[in-house]
Amino acid sequence: MRMTARIPTVCPYCAVGCGFYITRNGMEYMQDHPVNEGALCPKGNAALDVLNHVDRLRYPMMRIGDDWIRVSWSEALDRVAEEMQRALREKGPGALAFLGSAKCTNEENYIFQKIARLMGTNSIDNSARRCHSPTIIALRRMLGTPAMTNPVSDLALSDCIFIIGSNLAENHPVVARWILRAKDRGAAVIVADPRVTPTAWLADLHLQLNPGTDIALINGMINVILNEGLENSSFIKERTSGFEGLDLSDYTPERVSSITGLRAGDIVRAARLYAKAGASSIVYCMGITQHSCGTENVTACANLALVCGHVGRPGAGILPLRGQNNVQGACDMGALADFYPGWRSVDDSRAIDELRRLWNARALPLGRGLTADMMPEADLRFLYVMGEDIVNSHPAVSRRRERLKRGFMVVQDIFMTDTARIADLVLPAAAWAEKEGTFTSTERRVQWVSRAREAPGEARPDLWILSEVAARLGFDLSPEPEEVLAEINQAVPAYRGISRSNAGARGGIIWPCPHPDHPGTPVLHTERFSTPDGRARISPVHHPALERTSPQHPLILITGRVVLHYNAGSMSMRSEGLVKREPEIRIDVHPEDAARFGVADGDAVMIETRWGRARARAKLTPRQKRGTLFMPFHFPETNLVASEIIDEKSMMPELKVAACRIWRAD
Amino acid sequence: MGKIYLDPERCIGCRSCEVACEREHGHPRISVDKVKDLAAVPVYCHQCDTAPCAAVCYTGSLRLDGDMVVFDPDLCTLCGLCFVACPFGAIELDSVIHRCDLCGGTPVCVMTCPTEALQLEDIDAITGSTRSRAAGVLAARVRV
Amino acid sequence: MKEILVRPERCVGCRSCEIACAVEHSQSRDLLKALSEMPQRRLYVEHVPEYSLAVPMLCRHCEDAPCVAVCPTGALTQDALTGVVRHNRDICIGCWTCASVCTYGVIGRDRRARVAIKCDRCPDREVPACVSACPTRALIYGEVEEVSRARRAAPALKFAQGVAASSR
């Protein structure tokens, strides 16, 4: 361990990728980090609570009946390999499944998916499935690169920022910093969200639309833009294809007004603000992706940007805000059932052959493997979960968790999560600050994180664990992060020039970085898009049939996050400073709806969707839109009621809308 | 050194200031009030130039010193008059007094605030820049 | 009620208003004697080079004054009749919340008394000192309705002349 006074690190929580220092006794702010400039949200401020927590897994444990027995590493690792090989032998590669981690390093995810593929399966997935899988599908098709086109700090250069389906003020607070800088310069901010969130507080125009009507709104805006001749004709002509197929004449302001519940005048105003500004950005998140039409929603957002030519310049871009500290990286590394490393489609045999040669493999599997939601239904004999509490992060899995363990289940994590609790073997992993490697933030920024603390007990870095498992399977995979990164240079074109040296500099390096001296690429698509013909593809999409309310379920449930907690809560719920400020689940209800159903503030209520029931405390608040309710999904109750309807293109569950009813619990 | 100032339009109610202050001091000296869920305002010590907390402190434990109000815990009798006197409610008391000392010069709440809602600044610098910005806006309108 | 209205296009940046304000609020109320007191002004002439303008910035005694709303002690109050925002130095605690929320940045800091300092509309005068001192009448003191009416007269006349000409 180095004896340096303070060690630079990157926050393990969300994907903004804020930097700070870990010192011997605590933390210090990193004021020269290009994204957060020293600032941190409350979770970042509490990040160190995870490291020394008493709940940390300290040694490998095997389940015997209902008891956990401590075992040695060699016994545990032998067992992992044995069970994996047995499942392969008895039922073939289709009986194996792997869940990668959006919180583990790029090197770890790369090795993990490599093991899965060398064992013959594409059934490897990560939590991106429930987050930005529609972004991956839609932006890859339309722009060529499935990622944010501009860096976060670019927002300060925008003249108009259109935030749709994102509550960034709570979920990516540091992004709000840059939006406020734009406002200081006179930029206009439009926020489309059914709720009056803290993000909406920043808006010059808040469009409180009905849940699930985003395509109608955006098509309505494009309709206005085309009618008033505000489109960017030269951009459309020179840099896009497919514009001729865009017939949105149906989406008049009046019709869109009746679908969205917005005033026609506001739709027109939003369209004019966005189109006429010198540089406009679209920022979006789960409110766009977590729908059965999530892929179409993302497509609509990109259409709007392309029609106005607001892509490929500073301050003008499409910004999907990713969720986890390394979800972008886990996807870049191919920990996905539909992509190999470097965004090679599982159906692209020619591209996959490059990897086959690099890995010296005889053959590599083709075709989409099992995605996370499909795993409980499959006839699995072996499931290896690395760093994800899938039981608490996916409603379908949550409701049918016992089916995950039809075969042998290994969970590698830092805490005994609810997922680990049902496993057969639990492997203690090192946390982010106890190992080395790279993490890729939402803006494609690759940053090296150095070891600042010792892992507790016998917990080891995931990379070491995977390399030991691999060795027992007959694969020689290095446990050294720098060596793995060197192989990633060859496997992932956008990472070709990335090394510890440039990733370890202040602020890391933004991919694509094609060679070691390349400065990185903050703004994408400046000259051409990464599609085969270099043009972006405009694709018409239409307002779909909606999740409908009924007399039995007259309200719409919206699920989402709150600022003090993080995803399934395995980390944030163990942080006293965070838990005391947000201790329990509550359902946000508009006072008028509450009166309708006889609910008072603080009452215990039952909520029911057609998927299930849960109990929570009601909180009456004017910020909720009439006819809708809100539940934060950091608490397990929300999984009991969330929808399982899937967007077939991306396998994303429709987490943002579910028809429901509430009544006072007695 | 300056004092803490709030730009109320920038506060997004994230409570990072609270969490950071609590981490550094054990008990937070700043707290964020939600106003009907439609706005958020941190409540913090203003280091008032004629601070009532110092005015009522009969032992001199809290006293004015230049631009700050300084606290000597050895002189404190825990009478609680300062807690009552502070019009902001920025002083709390249990077995000891919890009040802000600007972290000795680099307040963590200011450093950590994601939106720069909290600043450490001299009031004249703040009013000066507000004034010249407002004058610029007026001038632009006149010249049109 | 009468207001102090500003016509920045007439301001030459002489700062006579600032000096007059400071002198009016000194003990001696005499220019030469006041020099030894170093009294503070309560209005500020801001230069805006991009527009080649000087803009006098003074307290507007806003109808819905943010300074009054935030004052924790009630030192800032608004007279129901005149609308003048008054500041009571005796109960001011120098917390500077008023100064930080003032949209015009015209609440200052009395460094000696350690309290706020702001325009009081010269309660002892018929016409505020700054207005009297202004050589170009960039600052005028009058009823808003009367001033607006006067301003309407010239363009209304031009409009009428134009209409008459075009109907001939």
PDB file of C-alpha atoms in Angstrom, chain B residues 3 5-6 8 44 46-52 64-68 87-88 122-124 126-128 130-143, chain C residues 8-9 41 44 46-48 50-53 55-57 70 72-73 92-97 99-111 113-115:
ATOM      1  CA  LYS B   3     -19.403  34.225   5.334  1.00  0.00           C
ATOM      2  CA  TYR B   5     -24.276  32.872   1.435  1.00  0.00           C
ATOM      3  CA  LEU B   6     -27.143  31.106  -0.170  1.00  0.00           C
ATOM      4  CA  PRO B   8     -31.876  30.218  -3.067  1.00  0.00           C
ATOM      5  CA  TYR B  44     -27.191  27.884   8.288  1.00  0.00           C
ATOM      6  CA  HIS B  46     -24.814  33.664   9.036  1.00  0.00           C
ATOM      7  CA  GLN B  47     -21.954  34.714  11.339  1.00  0.00           C
ATOM      8  CA  CYS B  48     -24.007  37.856  11.938  1.00  0.00           C
ATOM      9  CA  ASP B  49     -22.029  41.064  12.394  1.00  0.00           C
ATOM     10  CA  THR B  50     -24.060  41.918  15.501  1.00  0.00           C
ATOM     11  CA  ALA B  51     -25.003  38.383  16.330  1.00  0.00           C
ATOM     12  CA  PRO B  52     -27.773  37.886  18.895  1.00  0.00           C
ATOM     13  CA  LEU B  64     -17.737  38.515  17.921  1.00  0.00           C
ATOM     14  CA  ASP B  65     -14.231  38.368  16.505  1.00  0.00           C
ATOM     15  CA  GLY B  66     -13.709  40.274  13.284  1.00  0.00           C
ATOM     16  CA  ASP B  67     -15.971  38.790  10.636  1.00  0.00           C
ATOM     17  CA  MET B  68     -16.930  35.748  12.653  1.00  0.00           C
ATOM     18  CA  PRO B  87     -33.472  33.853  14.649  1.00  0.00           C
ATOM     19  CA  PHE B  88     -32.507  31.223  12.079  1.00  0.00           C
ATOM     20  CA  ASP B 122     -17.798  38.739   1.366  1.00  0.00           C
ATOM     21  CA  ILE B 123     -21.230  40.385   1.184  1.00  0.00           C
ATOM     22  CA  ASP B 124     -19.921  43.399  -0.700  1.00  0.00           C
ATOM     23  CA  ILE B 126     -22.015  39.493  -3.708  1.00  0.00           C
ATOM     24  CA  THR B 127     -24.015  42.707  -3.793  1.00  0.00           C
ATOM     25  CA  GLY B 128     -21.437  44.249  -6.116  1.00  0.00           C
ATOM     26  CA  THR B 130     -25.552  41.375  -8.419  1.00  0.00           C
ATOM     27  CA  ARG B 131     -25.683  45.091  -8.905  1.00  0.00           C
ATOM     28  CA  SER B 132     -23.434  45.196 -11.940  1.00  0.00           C
ATOM     29  CA  ARG B 133     -25.310  42.318 -13.533  1.00  0.00           C
ATOM     30  CA  ALA B 134     -28.632  44.055 -12.937  1.00  0.00           C
ATOM     31  CA  ALA B 135     -27.177  47.304 -14.291  1.00  0.00           C
ATOM     32  CA  GLY B 136     -26.083  45.429 -17.408  1.00  0.00           C
ATOM     33  CA  VAL B 137     -29.606  44.134 -17.949  1.00  0.00           C
ATOM     34  CA  LEU B 138     -31.072  47.622 -17.525  1.00  0.00           C
ATOM     35  CA  ALA B 139     -28.481  49.123 -19.825  1.00  0.00           C
ATOM     36  CA  ALA B 140     -29.303  46.583 -22.522  1.00  0.00           C
ATOM     37  CA  ARG B 141     -32.978  47.468 -22.298  1.00  0.00           C
ATOM     38  CA  VAL B 142     -32.283  51.201 -22.489  1.00  0.00           C
ATOM     39  CA  ARG B 143     -30.097  50.879 -25.512  1.00  0.00           C
TER      40      ARG B 143
ATOM     41  CA  PRO C   8     -30.108  56.063 -17.455  1.00  0.00           C
ATOM     42  CA  GLU C   9     -29.772  57.611 -20.895  1.00  0.00           C
ATOM     43  CA  ARG C  41     -23.777  56.242   0.270  1.00  0.00           C
ATOM     44  CA  TYR C  44     -24.581  53.246  -6.520  1.00  0.00           C
ATOM     45  CA  GLU C  46     -22.750  51.410 -12.081  1.00  0.00           C
ATOM     46  CA  HIS C  47     -20.764  51.786 -15.253  1.00  0.00           C
ATOM     47  CA  VAL C  48     -21.722  49.444 -18.078  1.00  0.00           C
ATOM     48  CA  GLU C  50     -20.506  47.497 -23.256  1.00  0.00           C
ATOM     49  CA  TYR C  51     -23.357  49.977 -23.679  1.00  0.00           C
ATOM     50  CA  SER C  52     -21.439  53.141 -22.841  1.00  0.00           C
ATOM     51  CA  LEU C  53     -23.883  53.867 -20.091  1.00  0.00           C
ATOM     52  CA  VAL C  55     -26.821  53.374 -14.540  1.00  0.00           C
ATOM     53  CA  PRO C  56     -27.751  54.687 -11.095  1.00  0.00           C
ATOM     54  CA  MET C  57     -28.837  51.720  -8.970  1.00  0.00           C
ATOM     55  CA  VAL C  70     -36.396  37.398   4.530  1.00  0.00           C
ATOM     56  CA  PRO C  72     -35.429  37.365  10.490  1.00  0.00           C
ATOM     57  CA  THR C  73     -35.728  40.090  13.121  1.00  0.00           C
ATOM     58  CA  CYS C  92     -30.661  44.677  12.739  1.00  0.00           C
ATOM     59  CA  ILE C  93     -28.272  41.825  13.486  1.00  0.00           C
ATOM     60  CA  GLY C  94     -26.084  42.194  10.425  1.00  0.00           C
ATOM     61  CA  CYS C  95     -26.969  38.779   9.035  1.00  0.00           C
ATOM     62  CA  TRP C  96     -26.873  40.067   5.422  1.00  0.00           C
ATOM     63  CA  THR C  97     -29.759  37.904   4.228  1.00  0.00           C
ATOM     64  CA  ALA C  99     -28.343  42.078   1.046  1.00  0.00           C
ATOM     65  CA  SER C 100     -27.948  38.675  -0.529  1.00  0.00           C
ATOM     66  CA  VAL C 101     -31.529  38.514  -1.833  1.00  0.00           C
ATOM     67  CA  CYS C 102     -31.832  42.104  -3.050  1.00  0.00           C
ATOM     68  CA  THR C 103     -32.272  41.818  -6.815  1.00  0.00           C
ATOM     69  CA  TYR C 104     -30.538  45.134  -7.386  1.00  0.00           C
ATOM     70  CA  GLY C 105     -27.701  44.577  -4.918  1.00  0.00           C
ATOM     71  CA  VAL C 106     -28.363  47.933  -3.271  1.00  0.00           C
ATOM     72  CA  ILE C 107     -28.255  46.974   0.381  1.00  0.00           C
ATOM     73  CA  GLY C 108     -24.837  47.766   1.755  1.00  0.00           C
ATOM     74  CA  ARG C 109     -22.766  47.016   4.783  1.00  0.00           C
ATOM     75  CA  ASP C 110     -22.071  49.677   7.397  1.00  0.00           C
ATOM     76  CA  ARG C 111     -18.709  48.377   8.487  1.00  0.00           C
ATOM     77  CA  ALA C 113     -21.957  49.919  12.958  1.00  0.00           C
ATOM     78  CA  ARG C 114     -21.889  46.333  11.638  1.00  0.00           C
ATOM     79  CA  VAL C 115     -25.458  46.592  10.379  1.00  0.00           C
TER      80      VAL C 115
END
